[in-house]
Amino acid sequence: MSTTTDTSVLAARFQETFGEAPDGVWQAPGRVNLIGEHTDYNEGFVLPFAIDKTAKVALRVRDDSRVRMLSTFGGHGLVEADLSELEPGSGEGWSRYPLGVAWALKERGITVPGFDLLLDSDVPSGAGLSSSHAIECAVISALNELTGAGLAAEDLVLATQRAENAYVGAPTGIMDQSASLRGAKGQAVFLDCRDQHVDLVPFDAEASGLVLLVIDTKVSHSHADGGYASRRASCELGAGILGVKALRDVGVERLEEASGLLDETTLKRVRHVVTENDRVLQTVDILGSQGPASIGPLLDASHVSMRDDFEISCPELDLAVDTSRANGAIGARMIGGGFGGSAIALTPVGQEQQVRDAVVRSFADAGYAAPDIFTVTPAAGARRLA
């Protein structure tokens, strides 16, 4: 996907496509999760931030129930649907996300008219940067305003989660849309996934002489596949056996007890979530007291936990992390749902090119497709542009 940086160009293309000017243009960012993976649906803690890669939608409401949608990226023609006929699972590809949002709003009792929509995005798809939630958050921001629904950010988060879970069929939590809707420039979003409480935590890597590299391995993943769902089921099983509402309620001190109650696989899944929650809390404390340059070991430990206990890494992700660390990164880990996607590497500015070159060489030597490597910074959350 490639984005049109000029909002007026997107609006002009909308008018050319649909014959009338849009009611507005809205934007929502993708996200990078600094730390806290697979803790969100366990009612735990996460620390993502909105990134400077976004989905934009030009949208105009209609006076009927028809939906017409087009994207600026290649290979996709005009998609048409009727809101009166929406059922969970209907739609294909990217169109499921706007349709799921409309369905979820209707389910809340909000009257949603038909609409024309033009999508433009530069959030890499399948890279673990939440391209789907960026689309959903842009669309729900537009529909929330244009329908007069007036939903608060917390309700928009739950509506997009409902769209993902019940319409798209992906059992995701609330982290991605919380970062996209509630992010702020220069800040990470410390989110308590139990009650949606948010604290913004300063994360200015540049001021510490660092860059945060994203290494997109080009190994595509999908939250709707069985690997993600099976991990979530293991977490729910573990919580049930340990007699808690969610793994959020299990502290590190209970892991020894858990080892006597859980089978080996369930124990490993539980151990990841419990220790990852603890790493999030430590990271927030360290960012507040020492700054980004001191969180590297926690990023490293997070990757090891996902690789060995949650078992959601892959050879390409491990190679990206190991090569980054060996060439100057102070901490690195895979991000996202797993089984592909991206890794992040927190790297001193002076070592950035060395890390980039080494990762590219290592992928070529291993016979893997060339990765995309780029920097991200914490950016503003969803908003209207025009």
CSV table of C-alpha atoms in Angstrom, one decimal:
chain,number,residue,atom,x,y,z
A,1,MET,CA,0.0,0.0,0.0
A,2,SER,CA,1.2,3.5,-0.7
A,3,THR,CA,-0.3,6.6,0.8
A,4,THR,CA,-1.2,9.9,-0.8
A,5,THR,CA,0.4,12.5,1.5
A,6,ASP,CA,-1.8,15.3,0.1
A,7,THR,CA,-5.3,15.0,1.6
A,8,SER,CA,-6.7,17.2,-1.2
A,9,VAL,CA,-5.4,14.7,-3.8
A,10,LEU,CA,-7.3,11.9,-2.1
A,11,ALA,CA,-10.5,14.0,-1.9
A,12,ALA,CA,-10.1,14.9,-5.6
A,13,ARG,CA,-9.8,11.2,-6.5
A,14,PHE,CA,-12.8,10.5,-4.5
A,15,GLN,CA,-14.9,13.0,-6.4
A,16,GLU,CA,-13.5,11.6,-9.7
A,17,THR,CA,-14.5,8.1,-8.6
A,18,PHE,CA,-17.9,8.7,-7.1
A,19,GLY,CA,-19.1,11.9,-8.7
A,20,GLU,CA,-19.4,14.0,-5.6
A,21,ALA,CA,-17.0,15.4,-3.0
A,22,PRO,CA,-16.4,13.5,0.2
A,23,ASP,CA,-17.9,14.6,3.5
A,24,GLY,CA,-14.4,14.6,4.9
A,25,VAL,CA,-11.1,12.7,5.1
A,26,TRP,CA,-10.1,10.8,8.3
A,27,GLN,CA,-6.8,9.2,9.2
A,28,ALA,CA,-5.8,6.5,11.7
A,29,PRO,CA,-2.3,5.2,12.4
A,30,GLY,CA,-0.9,1.7,12.6
A,31,ARG,CA,0.9,0.8,15.7
A,32,VAL,CA,4.0,-0.7,17.1
A,33,ASN,CA,3.9,-2.5,20.4
A,34,LEU,CA,7.0,-1.6,22.3
A,35,ILE,CA,6.3,-4.5,24.7
A,36,GLY,CA,3.4,-6.5,26.0
A,37,GLU,CA,2.5,-9.2,23.5
A,38,HIS,CA,-0.6,-11.5,23.9
A,39,THR,CA,-1.3,-9.9,27.2
A,40,ASP,CA,-4.2,-7.8,26.0
A,41,TYR,CA,-6.9,-10.5,25.7
A,42,ASN,CA,-5.7,-11.8,29.1
A,43,GLU,CA,-6.8,-8.5,30.6
A,44,GLY,CA,-3.2,-7.5,31.2
A,45,PHE,CA,-0.9,-4.6,30.3
A,46,VAL,CA,0.5,-3.4,27.0
A,47,LEU,CA,2.7,-0.5,25.9
A,48,PRO,CA,2.1,0.3,22.2
A,49,PHE,CA,2.3,3.5,20.4
A,50,ALA,CA,0.7,5.0,17.2
A,51,ILE,CA,3.1,5.2,14.4
A,52,ASP,CA,3.7,7.6,11.5
A,53,LYS,CA,2.2,5.3,9.0
A,54,THR,CA,-1.5,5.6,8.5
A,55,ALA,CA,-4.7,4.6,6.8
A,56,LYS,CA,-6.8,7.5,5.3
A,57,VAL,CA,-10.4,7.3,4.2
A,58,ALA,CA,-12.3,9.8,2.2
A,59,LEU,CA,-16.0,9.1,3.0
A,60,ARG,CA,-19.4,10.4,2.0
A,61,VAL,CA,-22.7,9.2,3.5
A,62,ARG,CA,-25.5,8.1,1.2
A,63,ASP,CA,-29.3,8.4,1.4
A,64,ASP,CA,-29.7,4.6,1.0
A,65,SER,CA,-28.1,1.5,2.5
A,66,ARG,CA,-25.6,0.8,-0.3
A,67,VAL,CA,-21.9,0.8,0.3
A,68,ARG,CA,-19.3,1.4,-2.5
A,69,MET,CA,-15.6,1.1,-1.6
A,70,LEU,CA,-12.4,1.5,-3.5
A,71,SER,CA,-8.8,1.4,-2.5
A,72,THR,CA,-5.9,3.2,-4.1
A,73,PHE,CA,-3.6,0.2,-4.0
A,74,GLY,CA,-3.5,-2.1,-7.0
A,75,GLY,CA,-5.4,-5.3,-7.8
A,76,HIS,CA,-8.7,-4.3,-6.1
A,77,GLY,CA,-11.8,-3.1,-8.0
A,78,LEU,CA,-14.8,-1.4,-6.6
A,79,VAL,CA,-16.5,-3.3,-3.8
A,80,GLU,CA,-20.2,-3.0,-3.3
A,81,ALA,CA,-22.4,-4.2,-0.5
A,82,ASP,CA,-25.7,-3.4,1.2
A,83,LEU,CA,-25.8,-2.7,4.9
A,84,SER,CA,-29.2,-4.3,5.3
A,85,GLU,CA,-27.7,-7.6,4.2
A,86,LEU,CA,-24.6,-7.7,6.3
A,87,GLU,CA,-23.8,-10.9,8.1
A,88,PRO,CA,-20.6,-11.8,10.0
A,89,GLY,CA,-18.0,-13.1,7.7
A,90,SER,CA,-19.3,-11.4,4.6
A,91,GLY,CA,-17.0,-9.4,2.4
A,92,GLU,CA,-13.5,-10.2,1.2
A,93,GLY,CA,-10.0,-8.8,1.8
A,94,TRP,CA,-9.8,-5.3,3.2
A,95,SER,CA,-13.5,-4.6,2.6
A,96,ARG,CA,-14.3,-6.7,5.7
A,97,TYR,CA,-12.9,-4.1,8.0
A,98,PRO,CA,-15.1,-1.1,7.0
A,99,LEU,CA,-18.1,-3.4,6.7
A,100,GLY,CA,-17.4,-4.9,10.1
A,101,VAL,CA,-17.3,-1.5,11.7
A,102,ALA,CA,-20.6,-0.6,10.2
A,103,TRP,CA,-22.1,-3.9,11.4
A,104,ALA,CA,-20.8,-3.3,14.9
A,105,LEU,CA,-22.2,0.2,15.1
A,106,LYS,CA,-25.6,-1.1,13.9
A,107,GLU,CA,-25.5,-3.8,16.5
A,108,ARG,CA,-25.1,-1.0,19.1
A,109,GLY,CA,-28.4,0.5,17.8
A,110,ILE,CA,-26.8,3.3,15.8
A,111,THR,CA,-28.4,4.1,12.5
A,112,VAL,CA,-25.7,3.8,9.9
A,113,PRO,CA,-26.4,5.0,6.4
A,114,GLY,CA,-24.8,3.7,3.3
A,115,PHE,CA,-21.6,5.3,2.3
A,116,ASP,CA,-19.0,5.7,-0.5
A,117,LEU,CA,-15.4,5.3,0.7
A,118,LEU,CA,-11.9,5.6,-0.8
A,119,LEU,CA,-9.1,4.0,1.2
A,120,ASP,CA,-5.4,4.9,1.0
A,121,SER,CA,-2.8,3.4,3.3
A,122,ASP,CA,0.9,3.1,3.8
A,123,VAL,CA,0.7,0.7,6.8
A,124,PRO,CA,2.3,-2.5,5.5
A,125,SER,CA,-0.2,-5.4,5.4
A,126,GLY,CA,0.7,-8.6,7.3
A,127,ALA,CA,3.7,-7.0,9.0
A,128,GLY,CA,2.3,-7.0,12.5
A,129,LEU,CA,1.7,-3.2,12.4
A,130,SER,CA,-2.1,-3.5,12.6
A,131,SER,CA,-3.0,-2.4,9.1
A,132,SER,CA,-6.5,-3.7,9.6
A,133,HIS,CA,-7.1,-1.8,12.8
A,134,ALA,CA,-5.8,1.4,11.1
A,135,ILE,CA,-8.6,1.0,8.5
A,136,GLU,CA,-11.2,0.2,11.1
A,137,CYS,CA,-10.2,3.2,13.3
A,138,ALA,CA,-10.3,5.6,10.4
A,139,VAL,CA,-13.7,4.4,9.3
A,140,ILE,CA,-15.2,4.3,12.7
A,141,SER,CA,-13.9,7.8,13.4
A,142,ALA,CA,-15.7,9.0,10.3
A,143,LEU,CA,-18.9,7.2,10.9
A,144,ASN,CA,-19.0,8.2,14.6
A,145,GLU,CA,-18.9,11.9,13.5
A,146,LEU,CA,-21.2,11.7,10.5
A,147,THR,CA,-23.9,9.7,12.2
A,148,GLY,CA,-23.8,11.9,15.3
A,149,ALA,CA,-23.3,8.8,17.4
A,150,GLY,CA,-20.8,10.7,19.7
A,151,LEU,CA,-19.2,7.6,21.1
A,152,ALA,CA,-16.3,8.1,23.4
A,153,ALA,CA,-12.9,6.6,22.6
A,154,GLU,CA,-13.5,3.7,24.9
A,155,ASP,CA,-16.7,2.7,23.1
A,156,LEU,CA,-15.0,3.0,19.7
A,157,VAL,CA,-12.4,0.6,21.0
A,158,LEU,CA,-15.0,-1.9,22.0
A,159,ALA,CA,-16.9,-1.5,18.7
A,160,THR,CA,-13.9,-2.2,16.6
A,161,GLN,CA,-13.0,-5.2,18.8
A,162,ARG,CA,-16.5,-6.5,18.2
A,163,ALA,CA,-16.0,-6.0,14.5
A,164,GLU,CA,-12.8,-8.0,14.6
A,165,ASN,CA,-14.1,-10.7,16.8
A,166,ALA,CA,-17.6,-11.3,15.6
A,167,TYR,CA,-17.5,-10.0,12.0
A,168,VAL,CA,-14.0,-10.7,10.7
A,169,GLY,CA,-13.5,-13.7,12.9
A,170,ALA,CA,-10.2,-12.7,14.5
A,171,PRO,CA,-10.1,-13.2,18.3
A,172,THR,CA,-8.0,-10.1,19.0
A,173,GLY,CA,-8.0,-7.9,22.1
A,174,ILE,CA,-8.2,-4.1,22.4
A,175,MET,CA,-4.5,-3.1,22.2
A,176,ASP,CA,-4.3,-2.2,18.5
A,177,GLN,CA,-7.3,0.0,18.3
A,178,SER,CA,-6.5,1.6,21.6
A,179,ALA,CA,-3.1,2.7,20.3
A,180,SER,CA,-4.6,3.9,17.0
A,181,LEU,CA,-7.5,5.9,18.6
A,182,ARG,CA,-5.7,7.1,21.8
A,183,GLY,CA,-2.1,7.6,20.7
A,184,ALA,CA,-0.2,10.9,20.9
A,185,LYS,CA,2.9,12.3,19.4
A,186,GLY,CA,6.0,11.4,21.3
A,187,GLN,CA,4.1,9.1,23.7
A,188,ALA,CA,3.6,5.4,24.3
A,189,VAL,CA,0.2,4.3,25.4
A,190,PHE,CA,0.3,2.3,28.7
A,191,LEU,CA,-3.0,0.5,28.6
A,192,ASP,CA,-4.7,-1.6,31.3
A,193,CYS,CA,-6.7,-3.9,29.2
A,194,ARG,CA,-9.0,-4.8,32.0
A,195,ASP,CA,-10.6,-1.3,32.5
A,196,GLN,CA,-9.1,0.6,29.5
A,197,HIS,CA,-7.3,3.0,31.7
A,198,VAL,CA,-4.6,4.8,29.8
A,199,ASP,CA,-1.5,6.6,30.9
A,200,LEU,CA,0.7,8.3,28.2
A,201,VAL,CA,4.4,7.5,28.8
A,202,PRO,CA,7.1,9.6,27.1
A,203,PHE,CA,9.0,7.6,24.6
A,204,ASP,CA,11.5,9.8,22.8
A,205,ALA,CA,14.1,7.5,21.3
A,206,GLU,CA,15.7,10.3,19.3
A,207,ALA,CA,16.5,12.4,22.3
A,208,SER,CA,18.4,9.4,23.7
A,209,GLY,CA,20.4,8.9,20.6
A,210,LEU,CA,18.4,5.9,19.4
A,211,VAL,CA,16.1,4.9,16.6
A,212,LEU,CA,13.5,2.2,16.6
A,213,LEU,CA,13.9,0.1,13.5
A,214,VAL,CA,11.0,-2.1,12.2
A,215,ILE,CA,12.2,-5.1,10.2
A,216,ASP,CA,9.3,-6.5,8.1
A,217,THR,CA,10.3,-10.0,7.3
A,218,LYS,CA,7.7,-10.3,4.5
A,219,VAL,CA,6.4,-13.5,6.1
A,220,SER,CA,2.7,-12.8,6.1
A,221,HIS,CA,0.5,-13.7,9.0
A,222,SER,CA,-3.2,-13.6,9.8
A,223,HIS,CA,-5.0,-13.2,13.2
A,224,ALA,CA,-7.8,-15.3,11.8
A,225,ASP,CA,-5.8,-18.4,11.6
A,226,GLY,CA,-5.6,-21.3,14.0
A,227,GLY,CA,-2.3,-20.4,15.7
A,228,TYR,CA,-3.5,-17.2,17.3
A,229,ALA,CA,-6.8,-18.8,18.4
A,230,SER,CA,-5.1,-21.8,19.9
A,231,ARG,CA,-2.8,-19.6,22.0
A,232,ARG,CA,-5.8,-17.7,23.3
A,233,ALA,CA,-7.6,-21.0,24.2
A,234,SER,CA,-4.5,-22.2,26.1
A,235,CYS,CA,-4.5,-18.9,28.1
A,236,GLU,CA,-8.2,-19.3,29.0
A,237,LEU,CA,-7.6,-23.0,30.0
A,238,GLY,CA,-4.7,-22.0,32.2
A,239,ALA,CA,-6.7,-19.2,33.9
A,240,GLY,CA,-9.5,-21.6,34.5
A,241,ILE,CA,-7.3,-24.3,36.1
A,242,LEU,CA,-5.6,-21.6,38.3
A,243,GLY,CA,-9.0,-20.3,39.4
A,244,VAL,CA,-8.7,-16.7,38.1
A,245,LYS,CA,-10.8,-14.5,35.9
A,246,ALA,CA,-7.8,-13.9,33.6
A,247,LEU,CA,-4.0,-14.5,33.6
A,248,ARG,CA,-3.7,-10.8,34.6
A,249,ASP,CA,-4.5,-12.1,38.1
A,250,VAL,CA,-1.5,-14.4,38.2
A,251,GLY,CA,1.7,-13.0,39.5
A,252,VAL,CA,5.2,-14.3,38.8
A,253,GLU,CA,5.3,-15.8,42.3
A,254,ARG,CA,2.6,-18.3,41.3
A,255,LEU,CA,4.5,-19.8,38.5
A,256,GLU,CA,6.0,-22.5,40.7
A,257,GLU,CA,2.6,-23.5,41.9
A,258,ALA,CA,1.3,-23.5,38.3
A,259,SER,CA,4.0,-25.9,37.2
A,260,GLY,CA,2.4,-28.5,39.4
A,261,LEU,CA,-1.1,-27.9,38.0
A,262,LEU,CA,-0.7,-27.4,34.3
A,263,ASP,CA,0.4,-29.6,31.4
A,264,GLU,CA,3.7,-28.5,29.9
A,265,THR,CA,2.3,-26.7,26.9
A,266,THR,CA,-0.3,-24.7,28.9
A,267,LEU,CA,2.4,-23.9,31.5
A,268,LYS,CA,4.6,-22.4,28.8
A,269,ARG,CA,1.7,-20.3,27.5
A,270,VAL,CA,0.8,-19.0,31.0
A,271,ARG,CA,4.5,-18.3,31.8
A,272,HIS,CA,4.8,-16.1,28.8
A,273,VAL,CA,1.8,-14.0,29.7
A,274,VAL,CA,2.6,-13.7,33.3
A,275,THR,CA,6.3,-12.7,32.8
A,276,GLU,CA,5.3,-10.4,29.9
A,277,ASN,CA,2.9,-8.5,32.1
A,278,ASP,CA,5.8,-8.0,34.5
A,279,ARG,CA,8.1,-6.8,31.8
A,280,VAL,CA,5.5,-4.2,30.7
A,281,LEU,CA,5.4,-2.8,34.2
A,282,GLN,CA,9.2,-2.8,34.5
A,283,THR,CA,9.5,-1.0,31.1
A,284,VAL,CA,7.1,1.8,32.2
A,285,ASP,CA,9.0,2.3,35.4
A,286,ILE,CA,12.4,2.4,33.6
A,287,LEU,CA,11.2,4.8,30.9
A,288,GLY,CA,10.0,7.1,33.6
A,289,SER,CA,13.2,6.9,35.6
A,290,GLN,CA,16.1,6.1,33.2
A,291,GLY,CA,14.8,6.5,29.7
A,292,PRO,CA,14.7,4.4,26.5
A,293,ALA,CA,18.4,3.4,26.6
A,294,SER,CA,17.8,1.1,29.6
A,295,ILE,CA,14.9,-1.0,28.3
A,296,GLY,CA,17.0,-3.2,25.9
A,297,PRO,CA,17.2,-6.3,28.2
A,298,LEU,CA,13.5,-6.3,28.6
A,299,LEU,CA,12.9,-6.3,24.8
A,300,ASP,CA,15.4,-9.2,24.5
A,301,ALA,CA,13.7,-11.2,27.3
A,302,SER,CA,10.3,-10.6,25.6
A,303,HIS,CA,11.5,-12.2,22.4
A,304,VAL,CA,12.9,-15.2,24.1
A,305,SER,CA,9.6,-15.7,25.9
A,306,MET,CA,7.6,-15.5,22.7
A,307,ARG,CA,10.1,-17.8,20.9
A,308,ASP,CA,10.4,-20.5,23.6
A,309,ASP,CA,7.2,-20.3,25.8
A,310,PHE,CA,4.5,-18.9,23.5
A,311,GLU,CA,6.2,-20.5,20.4
A,312,ILE,CA,5.0,-17.9,17.9
A,313,SER,CA,8.3,-16.8,16.3
A,314,CYS,CA,9.7,-18.1,13.0
A,315,PRO,CA,13.2,-18.5,11.6
A,316,GLU,CA,13.0,-15.1,9.8
A,317,LEU,CA,12.0,-13.3,13.0
A,318,ASP,CA,14.7,-15.0,15.0
A,319,LEU,CA,17.3,-14.1,12.4
A,320,ALA,CA,16.2,-10.5,12.3
A,321,VAL,CA,16.4,-10.2,16.1
A,322,ASP,CA,19.7,-12.1,16.5
A,323,THR,CA,21.4,-10.2,13.7
A,324,SER,CA,20.3,-6.9,15.0
A,325,ARG,CA,21.6,-7.6,18.5
A,326,ALA,CA,24.9,-8.9,17.1
A,327,ASN,CA,25.4,-5.7,15.2
A,328,GLY,CA,24.7,-3.0,17.7
A,329,ALA,CA,21.0,-3.0,18.6
A,330,ILE,CA,20.6,-2.6,22.4
A,331,GLY,CA,17.4,-4.7,22.4
A,332,ALA,CA,15.2,-6.4,19.8
A,333,ARG,CA,12.1,-8.6,19.7
A,334,MET,CA,9.3,-9.8,17.4
A,335,ILE,CA,6.1,-7.9,17.5
A,336,GLY,CA,2.5,-8.7,16.6
A,337,GLY,CA,0.4,-11.8,16.7
A,338,GLY,CA,3.3,-14.0,15.6
A,339,PHE,CA,4.1,-16.6,12.9
A,340,GLY,CA,5.5,-13.9,10.7
A,341,GLY,CA,5.3,-10.1,10.5
A,342,SER,CA,8.0,-7.8,11.9
A,343,ALA,CA,10.6,-7.4,14.6
A,344,ILE,CA,11.8,-4.2,16.2
A,345,ALA,CA,15.3,-3.2,17.1
A,346,LEU,CA,16.1,-0.3,19.4
A,347,THR,CA,19.4,0.9,18.0
A,348,PRO,CA,21.9,3.7,18.6
A,349,VAL,CA,21.8,6.2,15.8
A,350,GLY,CA,25.5,5.5,14.9
A,351,GLN,CA,24.8,1.7,14.5
A,352,GLU,CA,21.6,2.1,12.4
A,353,GLN,CA,23.2,1.5,9.0
A,354,GLN,CA,25.3,-1.4,10.3
A,355,VAL,CA,22.2,-3.1,11.6
A,356,ARG,CA,20.3,-2.5,8.4
A,357,ASP,CA,23.1,-3.8,6.2
A,358,ALA,CA,23.7,-6.9,8.4
A,359,VAL,CA,20.1,-7.9,8.5
A,360,VAL,CA,19.8,-7.6,4.7
A,361,ARG,CA,22.9,-9.7,4.2
A,362,SER,CA,21.8,-12.3,6.7
A,363,PHE,CA,18.4,-12.7,4.9
A,364,ALA,CA,20.1,-13.0,1.5
A,365,ASP,CA,22.6,-15.6,2.9
A,366,ALA,CA,19.6,-17.6,4.3
A,367,GLY,CA,17.7,-17.5,1.0
A,368,TYR,CA,14.9,-15.4,2.5
A,369,ALA,CA,13.1,-12.6,0.7
A,370,ALA,CA,14.6,-9.2,1.3
A,371,PRO,CA,13.1,-7.5,4.3
A,372,ASP,CA,11.8,-4.0,4.5
A,373,ILE,CA,13.5,-2.0,7.2
A,374,PHE,CA,12.3,1.5,8.3
A,375,THR,CA,12.1,3.7,11.4
A,376,VAL,CA,8.9,4.6,13.3
A,377,THR,CA,8.2,7.3,15.8
A,378,PRO,CA,5.2,7.8,18.2
A,379,ALA,CA,2.6,9.8,16.3
A,380,ALA,CA,-0.9,11.3,16.9
A,381,GLY,CA,-3.9,9.0,17.0
A,382,ALA,CA,-7.0,8.9,14.8
A,383,ARG,CA,-8.3,12.3,13.6
A,384,ARG,CA,-10.1,14.2,10.9
A,385,LEU,CA,-7.9,15.7,8.3
A,386,ALA,CA,-10.3,17.7,6.1
